[in-house]
Amino acid sequence: MEFKMPSLQLEDLRDKISSHLRPWHRSFQFWIRAADIYAGYKVFQFRVTLVKDTKKMEAMWESQHELAAEKIYSLCSELGGFFLKAAQILGKPDLAPAAWVRRLVTLCDRAPGTPFDMVQIVLEKEFGRTVAEMFERFDMEPLGSASIAQVHKARLRGTKSDVAVKVQHPGVQDLMMTDIRNLQAFALYLQKMDVDFDLFSVTKEMEKQIGLEFDFLREAQAMEKIRSFLSDNNKKVPVLVPRVMPDMVTRRVLVMEFVDGIPILNLGDEMAKRGINPGGKMAAVAKQNILRSLTLAYGQMILKSGFFHADPHPGNILICKGSEVALLDYGQVKDLPEDLRLGYANLVLAIADSDLLRVSQSYRELGIKTLSSCEDEQNEMLKLAQTMFDTKLPPGVTMLQPFSEESSIKKIAVQTFPEELFSILRTVHLLRGLSAGLGMNYSCAEQWRPIAEEALYAAGRLKDDPKREAHKHGLFRRIFRRG
């Protein structure tokens, strides 16, 4: 008698095999593409040394960057997951070639969405009630989909205000961990062959941070903590933080106040629609206000509290009425140890004052170990600090080029970089990308100086009360002058 396996069991078996093979297939795809991009640049570096004409060299570099940009875009968009986050980091005017930025900036909030029937299953499993029982209205199409979750607009039963419902993509955690481990192996190779920087520690911190993003209960607590801190320390909060809906949070679903605003990347288009010249005086004032709000909020969070939102990429920033700024997505937050918070405050003062000796001392205090291979070590150390930890690039530097022989990272090898500092590094670089996108070149170190002084004074590490000296520095006015 012939035995027939039920079709349901066959489908289940197929799904299990597919699920088991998916990380292997994904790893294979990453390495094939990463090797192609890396080899392309290495071959090109040899070819370009044979060319003597400067204009021809520049044209060749632009062509190479455009070719690589298409390949990087393809890798990030097709594999999704963690590589969408990598695109957010790379796609900034100060960090990557212009060709990369033009291509990668379009990936913001373009992760594949989870179908509504699966979203419904997640919601009903997490809350033990049907969608119809919980919500008066629920938009089936998501407002946006990112690498870990997607957000739907809805209205809870018995209320008059809209809410945002953040729902985690099923099965995404395992895939993202696979991505990060592949990136760690690639970082080790680059660290050994091309870049004198502790890239592996950076990727380890990324692994730790992203692992925490899958717990929405933790995210809800972080939102309330930062919301309370900013409210307690300001007459008017510099940024809006959405309010969490009571009893509507689980590890995989987060229901919060809906904030109506314009994504910061669409600000110029929105101004043009309203008859405002995006390059005019009125637009410049609005941009200054936006950047001032973000800078103040981050200065207070990092230097005064040590607990901060660590993911200010453009997709997480909305501009509301009156140029008010809303900061979304608290999956990536960082709680700095006290010694690193104060050590960074000391480094902020060193950068703001261009104090060569203090920069070196701050690096040692923070546990950043360097090895110099240049004559003017102290000046290069200051340039390295400005490049890594300030939004304003050093004089003559328009873009970070770690492979260039003139790069500070080539002249001063960063042998050890504490994992915890990566969140500050990434936050500063994202703020720099925002300022470049708004057409403003400013120093967050200079703006944060009064907050850094206050933090050090409170810890007994400054003798003079910085509040008495605040008029000398013009808190948050010296760089952001109107008009």
Coordinates of C-alpha atoms in Angstrom, one line a residue:
M1 CA 0.0 0.0 0.0
E2 CA 1.4 3.4 -1.0
F3 CA 1.8 5.9 1.7
K4 CA 1.0 9.6 0.9
M5 CA 2.3 12.3 3.1
P6 CA -0.4 15.0 3.7
S7 CA 0.2 18.2 1.6
L8 CA 0.1 20.2 4.9
Q9 CA 3.1 18.3 6.2
L10 CA 5.0 18.7 2.9
E11 CA 4.4 22.5 3.0
D12 CA 5.6 22.6 6.7
L13 CA 8.7 20.6 5.8
R14 CA 9.4 23.0 2.8
D15 CA 9.0 26.0 5.1
K16 CA 11.4 24.5 7.6
I17 CA 14.1 23.7 5.0
S18 CA 13.7 27.2 3.5
S19 CA 14.0 28.8 6.9
H20 CA 17.1 26.8 7.7
L21 CA 18.8 27.6 4.3
R22 CA 17.8 31.3 4.2
P23 CA 20.7 32.6 6.4
W24 CA 23.2 30.6 4.4
H25 CA 21.9 32.0 1.1
R26 CA 21.9 35.5 2.6
S27 CA 25.5 35.1 3.7
F28 CA 26.5 33.9 0.3
Q29 CA 24.8 36.9 -1.4
F30 CA 26.5 39.3 1.0
W31 CA 30.0 38.0 0.5
I32 CA 29.7 37.7 -3.3
R33 CA 28.6 41.4 -3.5
A34 CA 30.9 42.8 -0.9
A35 CA 33.9 41.1 -2.5
D36 CA 32.9 42.5 -5.9
I37 CA 32.6 46.1 -4.6
Y38 CA 35.9 45.8 -2.6
A39 CA 37.8 44.3 -5.5
G40 CA 36.5 46.9 -7.9
Y41 CA 38.0 49.7 -5.7
K42 CA 41.3 47.9 -5.2
V43 CA 41.8 47.4 -9.0
F44 CA 40.7 51.0 -9.6
Q45 CA 43.2 52.3 -7.1
F46 CA 46.0 50.7 -9.1
R47 CA 44.6 52.0 -12.4
V48 CA 44.2 55.6 -11.2
T49 CA 47.9 55.8 -10.1
L50 CA 48.9 55.5 -13.8
V51 CA 46.9 58.7 -14.7
K52 CA 48.7 62.1 -14.2
D53 CA 45.9 64.5 -15.4
T54 CA 44.0 65.7 -12.3
K55 CA 40.7 66.3 -14.1
K56 CA 40.8 62.9 -15.7
M57 CA 41.5 61.4 -12.3
E58 CA 38.5 63.1 -10.8
A59 CA 36.2 62.0 -13.6
M60 CA 37.5 58.4 -13.2
W61 CA 36.8 58.5 -9.4
E62 CA 33.3 59.8 -10.0
S63 CA 32.6 57.0 -12.5
Q64 CA 34.0 54.4 -10.1
H65 CA 31.8 55.8 -7.2
E66 CA 28.7 55.7 -9.4
L67 CA 29.4 52.1 -10.4
A68 CA 29.9 51.1 -6.7
A69 CA 26.8 53.1 -5.6
E70 CA 24.6 51.0 -7.9
K71 CA 26.1 47.8 -6.4
I72 CA 25.7 49.0 -2.8
Y73 CA 22.1 50.1 -3.5
S74 CA 21.3 46.7 -5.0
L75 CA 22.9 44.9 -2.0
C76 CA 21.0 47.0 0.6
S77 CA 17.6 47.1 -1.1
E78 CA 17.5 43.5 -2.1
L79 CA 18.8 42.0 1.1
G80 CA 17.1 44.5 3.3
G81 CA 17.3 43.9 7.1
F82 CA 20.4 45.3 8.7
F83 CA 21.8 46.5 5.4
L84 CA 19.1 49.2 5.3
K85 CA 20.6 50.5 8.6
A86 CA 24.0 50.4 7.0
A87 CA 22.7 52.5 4.1
Q88 CA 21.5 55.1 6.6
I89 CA 25.0 55.4 8.1
L90 CA 26.8 55.4 4.7
G91 CA 24.4 57.7 2.8
K92 CA 25.6 61.0 4.3
P93 CA 27.2 63.9 2.4
D94 CA 30.2 64.2 4.9
L95 CA 31.0 60.5 5.0
A96 CA 30.5 59.0 1.5
P97 CA 31.1 60.0 -2.1
A98 CA 28.3 62.2 -3.6
A99 CA 27.4 59.3 -5.9
W100 CA 26.8 57.0 -3.0
V101 CA 24.7 59.6 -1.1
R102 CA 22.5 60.3 -4.2
R103 CA 21.7 56.6 -4.5
L104 CA 21.5 55.5 -0.8
V105 CA 19.4 58.4 0.5
T106 CA 16.4 57.0 -1.4
L107 CA 16.4 53.9 0.7
C108 CA 15.1 55.6 3.8
D109 CA 12.0 53.9 5.1
R110 CA 11.7 51.6 2.0
A111 CA 12.0 48.2 3.7
P112 CA 9.6 45.6 2.3
G113 CA 6.3 45.6 4.3
T114 CA 4.7 42.7 6.1
P115 CA 1.2 41.9 4.6
F116 CA -1.7 43.0 6.7
D117 CA -3.0 39.5 7.4
M118 CA 0.3 38.7 9.1
V119 CA 0.2 42.0 11.0
Q120 CA -3.3 41.1 12.2
I121 CA -2.1 37.7 13.5
V122 CA 0.8 39.4 15.4
L123 CA -1.6 42.0 17.0
E124 CA -4.2 39.4 18.0
K125 CA -1.6 37.1 19.4
E126 CA 0.1 39.8 21.4
F127 CA -3.0 41.4 22.9
G128 CA -5.4 38.4 23.0
R129 CA -8.2 40.4 21.3
T130 CA -9.3 40.9 17.7
V131 CA -8.3 44.1 15.8
A132 CA -11.9 45.1 15.6
E133 CA -12.3 44.8 19.4
M134 CA -9.3 47.1 20.0
F135 CA -9.5 49.6 17.2
E136 CA -12.3 51.7 15.8
R137 CA -10.2 52.3 12.6
F138 CA -7.0 50.6 11.4
D139 CA -5.2 51.6 8.2
M140 CA -4.2 48.4 6.4
E141 CA -1.4 50.2 4.4
P142 CA 1.6 51.1 6.7
L143 CA 2.7 54.7 7.0
G144 CA 6.3 53.4 6.6
S145 CA 8.3 50.2 6.8
A146 CA 11.8 50.0 8.3
S147 CA 14.2 47.2 8.8
I148 CA 12.7 45.9 12.1
A149 CA 9.1 47.0 12.1
Q150 CA 6.4 48.9 10.2
V151 CA 4.0 51.6 11.5
H152 CA 0.2 51.8 10.9
K153 CA -2.1 54.7 11.6
A154 CA -5.2 53.8 13.7
R155 CA -7.7 54.9 16.3
L156 CA -8.4 53.1 19.6
R157 CA -12.0 52.4 20.5
G158 CA -13.5 55.0 22.8
T159 CA -10.9 57.7 21.9
K160 CA -10.9 60.8 19.6
S161 CA -7.2 60.9 18.8
D162 CA -5.2 58.9 16.3
V163 CA -2.4 56.5 17.3
A164 CA 0.6 55.0 15.6
V165 CA 0.9 51.2 15.9
K166 CA 4.4 49.8 15.5
V167 CA 4.5 46.1 14.6
Q168 CA 7.6 44.0 14.4
H169 CA 8.3 42.0 11.2
P170 CA 8.0 38.3 12.0
G171 CA 11.3 36.4 11.8
V172 CA 13.5 39.5 11.2
Q173 CA 15.7 39.1 14.3
D174 CA 17.6 36.0 13.2
L175 CA 18.3 37.4 9.7
M176 CA 19.6 40.7 11.2
M177 CA 22.0 38.9 13.5
T178 CA 23.3 36.9 10.5
D179 CA 23.9 40.2 8.7
I180 CA 25.8 41.7 11.6
R181 CA 28.1 38.7 12.0
N182 CA 28.9 38.8 8.3
L183 CA 29.7 42.5 8.6
Q184 CA 31.9 41.8 11.6
A185 CA 34.0 39.4 9.6
F186 CA 34.3 41.9 6.8
A187 CA 35.2 44.6 9.3
L188 CA 38.1 42.4 10.6
Y189 CA 39.4 42.0 7.1
L190 CA 39.3 45.7 6.4
Q191 CA 40.9 46.5 9.7
K192 CA 43.7 44.2 8.9
M193 CA 44.2 45.2 5.2
D194 CA 43.1 48.8 4.7
V195 CA 41.8 50.9 7.7
D196 CA 43.8 51.5 10.9
F197 CA 40.7 51.7 13.0
D198 CA 39.1 49.3 15.5
L199 CA 36.1 48.5 13.3
F200 CA 35.4 45.2 15.0
S201 CA 34.5 47.0 18.3
V202 CA 32.2 49.2 16.4
T203 CA 30.4 46.3 14.9
K204 CA 30.2 44.5 18.3
E205 CA 28.4 47.6 19.7
M206 CA 26.1 47.6 16.7
E207 CA 25.3 43.9 17.5
K208 CA 24.5 44.7 21.1
Q209 CA 22.4 47.8 20.3
I210 CA 20.3 46.1 17.5
G211 CA 19.7 43.0 19.7
L212 CA 17.9 45.3 22.1
E213 CA 15.8 46.9 19.4
F214 CA 13.5 43.9 19.3
D215 CA 12.1 44.5 22.7
F216 CA 9.4 47.1 22.4
L217 CA 8.7 47.1 26.2
R218 CA 12.2 48.4 26.6
E219 CA 11.6 51.0 23.9
A220 CA 8.5 52.3 25.6
Q221 CA 10.4 52.7 28.9
A222 CA 13.1 54.6 27.0
M223 CA 10.5 57.0 25.4
E224 CA 9.0 57.8 28.7
K225 CA 12.3 58.3 30.4
I226 CA 13.6 60.7 27.7
R227 CA 10.3 62.5 27.5
S228 CA 10.3 63.1 31.3
F229 CA 14.0 64.2 31.3
L230 CA 13.5 66.8 28.5
S231 CA 10.3 68.1 30.2
D232 CA 12.0 68.4 33.6
N233 CA 15.0 70.3 32.2
N234 CA 13.4 72.8 29.8
K235 CA 10.6 75.4 30.0
K236 CA 9.7 74.3 26.5
V237 CA 10.9 70.9 25.3
P238 CA 13.4 71.2 22.4
V239 CA 11.9 68.0 20.7
L240 CA 8.5 66.3 20.9
V241 CA 8.6 62.7 22.1
P242 CA 5.4 60.6 21.4
R243 CA 3.4 59.5 24.4
V244 CA 3.0 55.7 24.9
M245 CA -0.5 54.4 25.2
P246 CA -1.0 52.7 28.6
D247 CA -1.4 48.9 28.5
M248 CA -0.9 48.8 24.8
V249 CA 2.8 47.6 24.6
T250 CA 4.2 44.2 24.3
R251 CA 7.7 42.9 23.1
R252 CA 6.5 43.0 19.5
V253 CA 3.9 45.8 19.3
L254 CA 4.0 49.4 20.5
V255 CA 1.0 51.8 20.4
M256 CA 1.8 55.5 20.8
E257 CA 0.5 58.9 20.2
F258 CA 0.3 59.8 16.5
V259 CA 2.5 62.8 15.6
D260 CA 1.5 64.7 12.5
G261 CA 4.5 66.2 10.7
I262 CA 6.6 66.4 7.5
P263 CA 9.7 64.1 7.2
I264 CA 12.8 66.3 7.4
L265 CA 14.0 65.1 4.0
N266 CA 10.8 66.6 2.4
L267 CA 11.2 70.0 4.1
G268 CA 12.5 71.8 1.0
D269 CA 9.7 70.5 -1.2
E270 CA 7.1 71.4 1.4
M271 CA 8.5 74.9 1.6
A272 CA 8.4 75.3 -2.2
K273 CA 4.7 74.1 -2.2
R274 CA 3.9 76.9 0.2
G275 CA 5.6 79.5 -1.8
I276 CA 8.7 79.8 0.4
N277 CA 12.1 79.9 -1.3
P278 CA 14.0 76.9 0.3
G279 CA 17.2 78.8 -0.2
G280 CA 15.8 82.1 1.1
K281 CA 16.1 84.0 4.4
M282 CA 12.8 82.7 6.0
A283 CA 13.8 79.1 5.2
A284 CA 17.3 79.6 6.7
V285 CA 15.7 80.8 10.0
A286 CA 13.4 77.7 10.1
K287 CA 16.4 75.4 9.4
Q288 CA 18.4 77.1 12.1
N289 CA 15.6 76.6 14.6
I290 CA 15.3 72.9 13.7
L291 CA 19.0 72.3 14.0
R292 CA 19.1 74.3 17.3
S293 CA 16.3 72.2 18.8
L294 CA 18.0 68.9 17.8
T295 CA 21.4 70.1 19.0
L296 CA 20.1 71.2 22.4
A297 CA 18.2 68.0 22.9
Y298 CA 21.2 65.8 22.1
G299 CA 23.6 67.9 24.2
Q300 CA 21.3 67.6 27.2
M301 CA 20.7 63.9 26.7
I302 CA 24.3 62.9 26.1
L303 CA 26.2 65.2 28.5
K304 CA 23.7 65.9 31.3
S305 CA 21.8 62.6 31.5
G306 CA 24.0 60.0 29.6
F307 CA 20.8 58.3 28.4
F308 CA 20.1 59.3 24.8
H309 CA 18.3 58.5 21.6
A310 CA 21.0 57.0 19.4
D311 CA 19.4 56.9 16.0
P312 CA 18.7 60.5 14.6
H313 CA 18.6 59.5 10.9
P314 CA 16.3 61.6 8.7
G315 CA 13.5 58.9 8.8
N316 CA 13.2 59.4 12.6
I317 CA 12.7 63.2 12.5
L318 CA 9.5 65.0 11.7
I319 CA 8.9 68.8 11.4
C320 CA 5.6 69.9 12.9
K321 CA 3.8 73.2 13.0
G322 CA 5.9 76.2 14.0
S323 CA 9.1 74.4 13.1
E324 CA 8.7 72.1 16.1
V325 CA 10.8 68.9 15.9
A326 CA 9.5 65.5 16.7
L327 CA 12.0 62.7 17.4
L328 CA 10.7 59.2 16.7
D329 CA 11.9 55.5 17.1
Y330 CA 13.6 54.9 20.5
G331 CA 14.7 51.3 19.7
Q332 CA 18.3 52.5 19.8
V333 CA 19.1 54.2 23.0
K334 CA 22.3 54.3 25.0
D335 CA 23.0 54.6 28.7
L336 CA 26.6 55.9 29.0
P337 CA 28.6 54.9 32.1
E338 CA 29.4 58.0 34.2
D339 CA 33.2 58.0 33.4
L340 CA 32.5 58.0 29.7
R341 CA 29.9 60.7 30.0
L342 CA 32.3 63.0 31.8
G343 CA 35.2 61.9 29.6
Y344 CA 33.2 62.9 26.5
A345 CA 32.3 66.2 28.2
N346 CA 36.0 66.9 28.6
L347 CA 36.6 66.0 24.9
V348 CA 33.8 68.4 23.9
L349 CA 35.6 71.3 25.7
A350 CA 39.0 70.3 24.1
I351 CA 37.4 70.3 20.6
A352 CA 35.5 73.6 21.2
D353 CA 38.7 75.3 22.4
S354 CA 41.1 73.5 19.9
D355 CA 43.1 72.4 23.0
L356 CA 45.7 70.0 21.6
L357 CA 46.9 68.8 25.0
R358 CA 43.4 68.3 26.4
V359 CA 42.4 66.3 23.3
S360 CA 45.2 63.8 23.9
Q361 CA 44.3 63.6 27.6
S362 CA 40.6 63.1 26.8
Y363 CA 41.4 60.2 24.4
R364 CA 43.4 58.5 27.1
E365 CA 40.6 59.1 29.7
L366 CA 38.0 57.6 27.3
G367 CA 40.2 54.5 26.6
I368 CA 40.8 55.4 22.9
K369 CA 44.3 53.9 22.2
T370 CA 46.1 55.4 19.2
L371 CA 49.4 54.8 17.4
S372 CA 50.9 57.7 15.5
S373 CA 52.9 57.6 12.3
C374 CA 53.3 61.3 11.7
E375 CA 55.4 64.2 12.8
D376 CA 52.7 66.7 13.8
E377 CA 51.0 64.2 16.1
Q378 CA 49.0 66.7 18.3
N379 CA 47.5 68.6 15.4
E380 CA 46.5 65.4 13.7
M381 CA 45.0 64.1 17.0
L382 CA 42.8 67.3 17.1
K383 CA 41.8 66.8 13.4
L384 CA 40.9 63.1 14.2
A385 CA 38.8 64.3 17.2
Q386 CA 37.0 66.9 15.1
T387 CA 36.4 64.3 12.3
M388 CA 35.1 61.7 14.7
F389 CA 33.2 63.7 17.4
D390 CA 32.2 67.1 15.9
T391 CA 29.6 68.0 13.3
K392 CA 32.0 70.6 11.7
L393 CA 34.7 69.0 9.7
P394 CA 38.4 70.2 10.2
P395 CA 39.5 73.0 7.8
G396 CA 40.1 71.8 4.3
V397 CA 38.2 68.5 4.9
T398 CA 34.9 68.2 3.0
M399 CA 34.4 64.4 3.3
L400 CA 35.7 61.5 5.4
Q401 CA 38.1 59.4 3.3
P402 CA 39.6 56.7 5.5
F403 CA 41.5 55.1 2.5
S404 CA 43.2 58.4 1.6
E405 CA 46.9 58.8 2.7
E406 CA 46.1 62.3 3.9
S407 CA 43.3 61.0 6.2
S408 CA 43.9 61.4 10.0
I409 CA 42.9 57.8 10.4
K410 CA 45.8 56.8 8.1
K411 CA 48.2 59.0 10.1
I412 CA 47.0 58.0 13.5
A413 CA 45.9 54.4 13.9
V414 CA 43.0 53.9 16.3
Q415 CA 43.9 50.6 17.9
T416 CA 41.3 50.4 20.6
F417 CA 37.9 52.1 20.5
P418 CA 35.5 51.5 23.4
E419 CA 32.3 49.9 22.1
E420 CA 30.1 52.3 24.2
L421 CA 31.4 55.4 22.3
F422 CA 30.2 54.1 19.0
S423 CA 26.6 55.4 19.8
I424 CA 28.0 58.9 20.3
L425 CA 30.1 58.7 17.2
R426 CA 27.1 57.5 15.1
T427 CA 24.8 60.2 16.6
V428 CA 27.3 63.0 15.9
H429 CA 27.8 61.7 12.3
L430 CA 24.0 61.6 11.7
L431 CA 23.7 65.1 13.1
R432 CA 26.5 66.2 10.7
G433 CA 24.6 64.6 7.8
L434 CA 21.5 66.5 8.8
S435 CA 23.3 69.8 9.0
A436 CA 25.0 69.2 5.6
G437 CA 21.5 68.3 4.2
L438 CA 20.2 71.6 5.5
G439 CA 23.1 73.5 4.0
M440 CA 24.6 74.4 7.4
N441 CA 28.2 73.8 8.6
Y442 CA 28.3 74.2 12.4
S443 CA 30.1 72.8 15.4
C444 CA 28.1 70.8 17.9
A445 CA 31.1 70.9 20.2
E446 CA 30.9 74.7 20.4
Q447 CA 27.2 74.5 21.0
W448 CA 27.5 71.9 23.7
R449 CA 30.4 73.6 25.5
P450 CA 28.1 75.2 28.2
I451 CA 26.3 71.8 28.8
A452 CA 29.7 70.0 29.0
E453 CA 31.0 72.7 31.5
E454 CA 27.8 72.3 33.6
A455 CA 28.2 68.5 33.7
L456 CA 31.9 68.7 34.7
Y457 CA 31.1 71.3 37.4
A458 CA 28.3 69.2 38.8
A459 CA 30.8 66.3 39.1
G460 CA 33.4 68.5 40.9
R461 CA 35.8 68.6 37.9
L462 CA 35.5 72.3 37.2
K463 CA 36.1 75.0 39.8
D464 CA 34.1 77.9 38.3
D465 CA 30.4 77.7 38.0
P466 CA 29.7 77.7 34.2
K467 CA 26.4 79.4 34.6
R468 CA 28.2 82.6 35.7
E469 CA 30.4 82.4 32.5
A470 CA 27.5 81.5 30.1
H471 CA 27.2 85.0 28.7
K472 CA 30.8 84.7 27.4
H473 CA 29.8 81.8 25.2
G474 CA 26.2 82.9 24.2
L475 CA 24.5 79.6 24.8
F476 CA 23.1 78.2 21.5
R477 CA 23.3 81.7 19.9
R478 CA 26.9 82.1 18.8
I479 CA 26.7 79.9 15.7
F480 CA 23.0 80.0 15.1
R481 CA 22.6 83.7 14.4
R482 CA 19.3 84.8 12.8
G483 CA 19.3 86.5 9.4

